[in-house]
């Protein structure tokens, strides 16, 4: 972490971004506890493949950690643990993994004892842990990974497990009222591992022996009686008591959780207090929903995978999605990616001109741990204006160019901004590849071109003719002016609310909607003058002529028919 300048330190004291609000809660906690360090934790249940929600918890917690470091001048040591509950028993087989019969034969065994259906690791738990770590590492998160299996077996939790055993009745008294009558009759905070089958057993505990550090239970199938130590990995806790035990054993100061776990947080907090400790600070974030508004489930696989987001969007755009409005439910599907990419580029472009206060409210500051990179800009050969090339612009460029060859797109870009290349602009190069993937897999099948109305046909014909005098121009402002002039004639703003910069009447938004519908097959699109500057005047004129001739509608219909038949 770079040294904190005085302006940033001053602005941090009153910064309104939610990570700073959370960091101030931690400052108040330290004043009460007197601790000299802060431990952040995130939890992961590896019964299914890691998903974006898992990443979101680590990303958001890291943002709070960074805000805390700024507030304290980085004088208070901090750690972040990513904890995997991989000793939990496999209760059901996830829908989205191979070799399901293999997994079905190992139900109720700890996840680190279940064979890996992918055949790449020693166990299913280790496979999923490796997937999680690889992804977190690719983002450069500063964290320590901890495994429940290793922690239980190593004896790390032994002192706290004995404490839970000593206060067993108090823990039970907290948990039992929250359970259905049938479940409460057999519930025990401890889950012994069967010494013969290795299963994580959910059985009544017949006797608790705190002095010996053991529990006594009976196999429900054979009636055989066992006495099992609660230490050394011979038993584990049910997840709510386990959560509380972990907070106490590790000294966790901060952990956030989804809104669906509010009641669980309350119960685990009560257990932590029964063990003589103060539960961590944190907040409950809203859940992600799929495109149809259903809760995303790891086992159902109805959400986006990490790999899907990174195929169609940038890592930074995913971090922005996590930063924005964490207390609001948000739909998480492929359609949100392009907007997230462009929103991130916009925040990054505005950052250098902002003062310290506004920088701390800029998501780019939080995404990059206080050190955003310089925005990657290109200078137009037409007007010399330096700006970022939006992802939306690239998506429309690849759509009208109808190509999957990055070299074709770079030829358009270099004509617009000579001297720009994949080597000089690596971020733009990534966006080009994301645009091609998005167009091929997602956007082209969803396009709905339509024939122009008579009024639109007249306006588009006039626009095509007006552009002819400016062949070769890459001056985005000049070309946008032509678009406005044609629109003012055929689609004037009749509300009186819109004015052009020179004071003349404005243009109805329906004009731009017509352009996007007819030329792009979409309801929205880029600033059209900028698009013409990038795509080319001659190429845009040909695009208009093809649209007026009905070629775009026919080609899309043929594409969809062939796709349906394949």
PDB file of C-alpha atoms in Angstrom, residues 312 333-339 391-400 402 431-449 520-524 556 559-560 563:
ATOM      1  CA  UNK A 312     -17.552 -11.582 -22.048  1.00  0.00           C
ATOM      2  CA  UNK A 333     -27.068 -12.369 -15.987  1.00  0.00           C
ATOM      3  CA  UNK A 334     -25.105 -12.025 -19.199  1.00  0.00           C
ATOM      4  CA  UNK A 335     -26.993  -8.913 -20.239  1.00  0.00           C
ATOM      5  CA  UNK A 336     -25.549  -6.816 -17.397  1.00  0.00           C
ATOM      6  CA  UNK A 337     -21.942  -7.287 -18.481  1.00  0.00           C
ATOM      7  CA  UNK A 338     -21.602  -4.722 -21.320  1.00  0.00           C
ATOM      8  CA  UNK A 339     -23.031  -1.894 -19.227  1.00  0.00           C
ATOM      9  CA  UNK A 391     -17.255  -1.323 -25.074  1.00  0.00           C
ATOM     10  CA  UNK A 392     -20.691  -0.535 -26.491  1.00  0.00           C
ATOM     11  CA  UNK A 393     -18.976   1.087 -29.466  1.00  0.00           C
ATOM     12  CA  UNK A 394     -16.881  -2.037 -30.059  1.00  0.00           C
ATOM     13  CA  UNK A 395     -19.936  -4.271 -29.796  1.00  0.00           C
ATOM     14  CA  UNK A 396     -21.676  -2.291 -32.514  1.00  0.00           C
ATOM     15  CA  UNK A 397     -18.517  -2.172 -34.598  1.00  0.00           C
ATOM     16  CA  UNK A 398     -18.072  -5.950 -34.538  1.00  0.00           C
ATOM     17  CA  UNK A 399     -21.782  -6.370 -35.277  1.00  0.00           C
ATOM     18  CA  UNK A 400     -21.838  -4.263 -38.428  1.00  0.00           C
ATOM     19  CA  UNK A 402     -19.753  -9.072 -39.018  1.00  0.00           C
ATOM     20  CA  UNK A 431     -12.109  -5.366 -25.012  1.00  0.00           C
ATOM     21  CA  UNK A 432     -11.864  -6.238 -28.706  1.00  0.00           C
ATOM     22  CA  UNK A 433     -11.673  -9.940 -27.848  1.00  0.00           C
ATOM     23  CA  UNK A 434     -14.532  -9.685 -25.343  1.00  0.00           C
ATOM     24  CA  UNK A 435     -16.607  -7.885 -27.984  1.00  0.00           C
ATOM     25  CA  UNK A 436     -16.039 -10.648 -30.506  1.00  0.00           C
ATOM     26  CA  UNK A 437     -17.000 -13.342 -27.977  1.00  0.00           C
ATOM     27  CA  UNK A 438     -20.075 -11.396 -26.903  1.00  0.00           C
ATOM     28  CA  UNK A 439     -21.227 -10.789 -30.458  1.00  0.00           C
ATOM     29  CA  UNK A 440     -20.746 -14.409 -31.562  1.00  0.00           C
ATOM     30  CA  UNK A 441     -22.358 -16.077 -28.540  1.00  0.00           C
ATOM     31  CA  UNK A 442     -24.877 -13.567 -27.205  1.00  0.00           C
ATOM     32  CA  UNK A 443     -25.638 -10.469 -29.229  1.00  0.00           C
ATOM     33  CA  UNK A 444     -26.056 -11.656 -32.790  1.00  0.00           C
ATOM     34  CA  UNK A 445     -28.756 -14.233 -31.906  1.00  0.00           C
ATOM     35  CA  UNK A 446     -30.648 -11.533 -29.959  1.00  0.00           C
ATOM     36  CA  UNK A 447     -30.663  -8.869 -32.674  1.00  0.00           C
ATOM     37  CA  UNK A 448     -34.046  -7.833 -34.082  1.00  0.00           C
ATOM     38  CA  UNK A 449     -33.612  -5.726 -37.192  1.00  0.00           C
ATOM     39  CA  UNK A 520     -28.004  -2.214 -35.405  1.00  0.00           C
ATOM     40  CA  UNK A 521     -31.015  -4.395 -34.620  1.00  0.00           C
ATOM     41  CA  UNK A 522     -31.023  -3.069 -31.051  1.00  0.00           C
ATOM     42  CA  UNK A 523     -32.959  -0.595 -28.926  1.00  0.00           C
ATOM     43  CA  UNK A 524     -29.850   1.266 -27.776  1.00  0.00           C
ATOM     44  CA  UNK A 556     -30.614 -11.913 -39.709  1.00  0.00           C
ATOM     45  CA  UNK A 559     -28.929 -16.601 -39.661  1.00  0.00           C
ATOM     46  CA  UNK A 560     -31.614 -17.407 -37.080  1.00  0.00           C
ATOM     47  CA  UNK A 563     -29.098 -21.605 -36.119  1.00  0.00           C
TER      48      UNK A 563
END
